[in-house]
Short mmCIF file of C-alpha atoms and ligand atoms in Angstrom, two decimals:
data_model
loop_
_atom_site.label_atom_id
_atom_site.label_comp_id
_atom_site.label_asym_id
_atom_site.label_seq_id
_atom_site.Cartn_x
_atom_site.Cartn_y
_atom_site.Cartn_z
CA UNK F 275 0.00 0.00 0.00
CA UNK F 276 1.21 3.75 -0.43
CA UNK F 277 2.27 5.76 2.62
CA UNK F 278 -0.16 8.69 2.17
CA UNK F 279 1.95 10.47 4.38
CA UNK F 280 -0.29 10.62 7.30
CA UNK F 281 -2.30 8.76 9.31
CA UNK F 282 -5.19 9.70 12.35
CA UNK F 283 -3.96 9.00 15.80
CA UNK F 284 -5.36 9.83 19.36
CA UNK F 285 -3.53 11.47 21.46
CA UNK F 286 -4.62 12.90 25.07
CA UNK F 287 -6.08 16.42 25.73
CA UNK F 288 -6.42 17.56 22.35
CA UNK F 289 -8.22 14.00 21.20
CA UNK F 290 -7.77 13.02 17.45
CA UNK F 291 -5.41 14.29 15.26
CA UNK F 292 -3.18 13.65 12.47
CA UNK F 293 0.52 12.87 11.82
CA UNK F 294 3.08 13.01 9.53
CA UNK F 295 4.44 9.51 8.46
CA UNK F 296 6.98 10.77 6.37
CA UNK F 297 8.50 14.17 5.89
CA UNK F 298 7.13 17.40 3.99
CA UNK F 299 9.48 19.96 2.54
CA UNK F 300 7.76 23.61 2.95
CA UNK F 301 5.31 23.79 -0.25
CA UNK F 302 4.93 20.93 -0.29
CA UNK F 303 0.46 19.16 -0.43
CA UNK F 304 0.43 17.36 2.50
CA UNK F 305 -3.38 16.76 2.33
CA UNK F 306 -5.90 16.75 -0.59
CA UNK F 307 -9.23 18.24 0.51
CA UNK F 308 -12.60 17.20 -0.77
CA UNK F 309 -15.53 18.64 0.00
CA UNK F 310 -18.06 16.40 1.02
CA UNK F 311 -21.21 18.75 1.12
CA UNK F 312 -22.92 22.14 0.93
CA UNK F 313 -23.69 24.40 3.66
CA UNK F 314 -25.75 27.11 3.42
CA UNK F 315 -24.31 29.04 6.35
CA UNK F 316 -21.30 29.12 8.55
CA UNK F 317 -21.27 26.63 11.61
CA UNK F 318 -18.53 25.31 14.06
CA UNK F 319 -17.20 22.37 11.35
CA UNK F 320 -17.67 24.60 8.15
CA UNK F 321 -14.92 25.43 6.40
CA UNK F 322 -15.30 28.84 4.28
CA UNK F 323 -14.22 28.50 0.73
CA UNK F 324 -15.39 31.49 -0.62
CA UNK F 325 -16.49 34.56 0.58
CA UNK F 326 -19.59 33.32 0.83
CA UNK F 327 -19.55 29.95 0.27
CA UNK F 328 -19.35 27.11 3.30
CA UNK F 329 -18.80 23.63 3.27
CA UNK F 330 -18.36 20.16 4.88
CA UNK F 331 -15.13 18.74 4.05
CA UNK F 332 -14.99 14.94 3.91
CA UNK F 333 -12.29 12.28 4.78
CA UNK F 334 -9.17 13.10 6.90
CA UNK F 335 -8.51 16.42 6.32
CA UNK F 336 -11.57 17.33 8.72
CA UNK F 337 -9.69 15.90 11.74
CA UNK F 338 -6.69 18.11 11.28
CA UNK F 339 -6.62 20.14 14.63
CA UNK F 340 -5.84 23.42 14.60
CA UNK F 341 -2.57 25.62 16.26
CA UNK F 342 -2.15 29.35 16.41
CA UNK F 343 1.49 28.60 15.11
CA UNK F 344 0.54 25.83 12.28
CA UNK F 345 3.09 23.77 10.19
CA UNK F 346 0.65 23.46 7.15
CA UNK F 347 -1.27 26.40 5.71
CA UNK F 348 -3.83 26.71 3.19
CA UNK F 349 -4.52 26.68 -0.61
CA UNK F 350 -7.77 26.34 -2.84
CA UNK F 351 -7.41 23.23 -4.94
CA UNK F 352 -8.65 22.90 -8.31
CA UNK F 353 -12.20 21.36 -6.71
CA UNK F 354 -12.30 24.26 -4.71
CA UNK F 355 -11.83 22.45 -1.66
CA UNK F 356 -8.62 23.04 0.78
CA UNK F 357 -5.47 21.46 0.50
CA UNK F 358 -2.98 21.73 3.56
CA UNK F 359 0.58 23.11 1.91
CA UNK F 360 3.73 22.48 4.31
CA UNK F 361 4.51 26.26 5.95
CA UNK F 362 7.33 24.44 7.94
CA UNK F 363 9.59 21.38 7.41
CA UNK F 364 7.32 18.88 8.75
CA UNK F 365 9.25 15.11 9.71
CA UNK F 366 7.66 11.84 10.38
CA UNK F 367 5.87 11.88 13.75
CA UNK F 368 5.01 15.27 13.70
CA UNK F 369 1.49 16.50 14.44
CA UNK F 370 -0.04 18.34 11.27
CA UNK F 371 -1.84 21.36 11.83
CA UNK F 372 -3.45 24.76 10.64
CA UNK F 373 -4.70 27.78 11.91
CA UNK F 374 -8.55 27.93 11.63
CA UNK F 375 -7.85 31.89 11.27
CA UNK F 376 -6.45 30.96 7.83
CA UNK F 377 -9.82 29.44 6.85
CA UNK F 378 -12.59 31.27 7.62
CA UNK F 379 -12.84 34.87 7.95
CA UNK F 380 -15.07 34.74 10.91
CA UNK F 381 -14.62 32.23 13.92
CA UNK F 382 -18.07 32.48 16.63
CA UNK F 383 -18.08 29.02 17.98
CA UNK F 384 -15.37 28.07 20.07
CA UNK F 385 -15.61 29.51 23.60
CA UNK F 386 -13.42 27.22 25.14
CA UNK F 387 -9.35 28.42 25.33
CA UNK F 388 -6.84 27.29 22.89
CA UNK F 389 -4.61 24.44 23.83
CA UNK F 390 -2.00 24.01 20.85
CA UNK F 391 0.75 25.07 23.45
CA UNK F 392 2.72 27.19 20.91
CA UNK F 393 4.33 30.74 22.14
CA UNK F 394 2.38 32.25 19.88
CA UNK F 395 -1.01 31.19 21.04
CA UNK F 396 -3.95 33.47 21.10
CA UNK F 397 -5.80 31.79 24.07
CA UNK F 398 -8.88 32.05 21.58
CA UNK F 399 -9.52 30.56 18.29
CA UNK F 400 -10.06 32.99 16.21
CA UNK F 401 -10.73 34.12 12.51
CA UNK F 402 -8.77 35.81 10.23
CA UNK F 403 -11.07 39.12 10.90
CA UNK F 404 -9.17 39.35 14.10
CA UNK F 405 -5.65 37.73 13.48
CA UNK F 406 -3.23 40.57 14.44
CA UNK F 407 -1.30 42.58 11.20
CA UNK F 408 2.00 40.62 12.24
CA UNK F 409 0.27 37.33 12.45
CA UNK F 410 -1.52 37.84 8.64
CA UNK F 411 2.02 38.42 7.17
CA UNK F 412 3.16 35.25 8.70
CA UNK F 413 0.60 33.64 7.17
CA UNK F 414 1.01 35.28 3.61
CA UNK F 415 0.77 32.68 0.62
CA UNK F 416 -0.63 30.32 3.16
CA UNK F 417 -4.12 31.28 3.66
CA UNK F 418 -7.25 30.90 1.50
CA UNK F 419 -7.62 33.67 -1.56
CA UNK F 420 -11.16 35.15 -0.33
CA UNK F 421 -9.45 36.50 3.04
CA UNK F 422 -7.44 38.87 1.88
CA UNK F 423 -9.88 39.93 -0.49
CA UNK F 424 -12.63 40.60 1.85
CA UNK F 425 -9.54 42.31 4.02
CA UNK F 426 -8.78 44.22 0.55
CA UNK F 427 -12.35 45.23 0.06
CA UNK F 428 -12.83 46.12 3.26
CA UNK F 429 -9.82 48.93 3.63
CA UNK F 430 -9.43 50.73 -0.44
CA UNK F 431 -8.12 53.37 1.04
CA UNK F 432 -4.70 51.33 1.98
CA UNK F 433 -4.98 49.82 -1.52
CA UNK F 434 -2.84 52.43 -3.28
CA UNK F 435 -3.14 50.30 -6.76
CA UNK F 436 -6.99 50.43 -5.87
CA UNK F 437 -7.51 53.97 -5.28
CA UNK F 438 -5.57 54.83 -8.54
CA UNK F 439 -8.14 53.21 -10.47
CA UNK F 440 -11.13 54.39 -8.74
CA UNK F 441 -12.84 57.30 -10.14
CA UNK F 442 -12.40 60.70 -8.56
CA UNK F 443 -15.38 62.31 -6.50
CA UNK F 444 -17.85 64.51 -8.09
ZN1 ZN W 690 -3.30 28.34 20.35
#
């Protein structure tokens, strides 16, 4: 059989999650996403995909927990689902992870504190709405397309390639 490169484990606090059976070099698709249904709003297991589009993802991907300092980030596949891209060198053993925040814009539903144990944990799960400015850059190339567009149409005035082409007030 072919080492997929992962496989689901449980581990203690944080319950499922998946590993790394081999190594990832940073770019490189860790996980294919698929999306396994509709939604016609967002909910605490949607994953955004648009800017206004929600979904169920199916399969493995939908047990990959999440870390406010993730080794795999984001990018829209050609089904318009998510695959997880390698931010960091990932080895064998490893846990993979995202940050929900590089997902979906907004992020209501989880009241309870974070517990990925990384120095650069937010206490809260969060969306990308309120990631801090450092945090987005970090993240750059590694989060879905429709965040930094809603971001983008959200603040022209800082666009100054956006304002250029704008007509002038009358
Ligand atoms: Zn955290």
């Amino acid at each position: 059989m072919m080492d997929s490169g992962y496989q689901l484990h449980v581990t203690g606090a944080r319950g499922e999650g998946v590993f790394a059976t081999r190594s990832f070099h940073i770019g490189e698709t860790v996980m294919v996403g698929v999306i396994d249904r509709e939604l016609d709003r967002n909910h605490s297991h949607a994953s955004q995909v648009g800017a206004q589009r929600f979904v169920l993802h199916g399969g493995l991907v939908t047990k990959v927990n999440h870390s406010c300092d993730p080794n795999c980030g984001i990018r829209l596949n050609a089904g318009g689902a998510h695959d997880y891209v390698a931010r960091k060198l990932i080895v064998a053993g490893q846990e993979i992870t995202f940050d929900y925040a590089m997902r979906n814009y907004r992020v209501d539903h989880f009241a309870a504190h974070c517990l990925c144990g990384s120095p650069h944990c937010r206490d809260r799960i969060t969306g990308w709405k309120d990631l801090p400015a450092h945090r987005k850059a970090d993240y750059h190339g590694f989060v879905a397309p429709y965040l930094t567009d809603i971001d983008n149409q959200r603040a022209p005035a800082i666009r100054p390639s956006a304002t250029a082409t704008w007509p002038s007030p009358r």
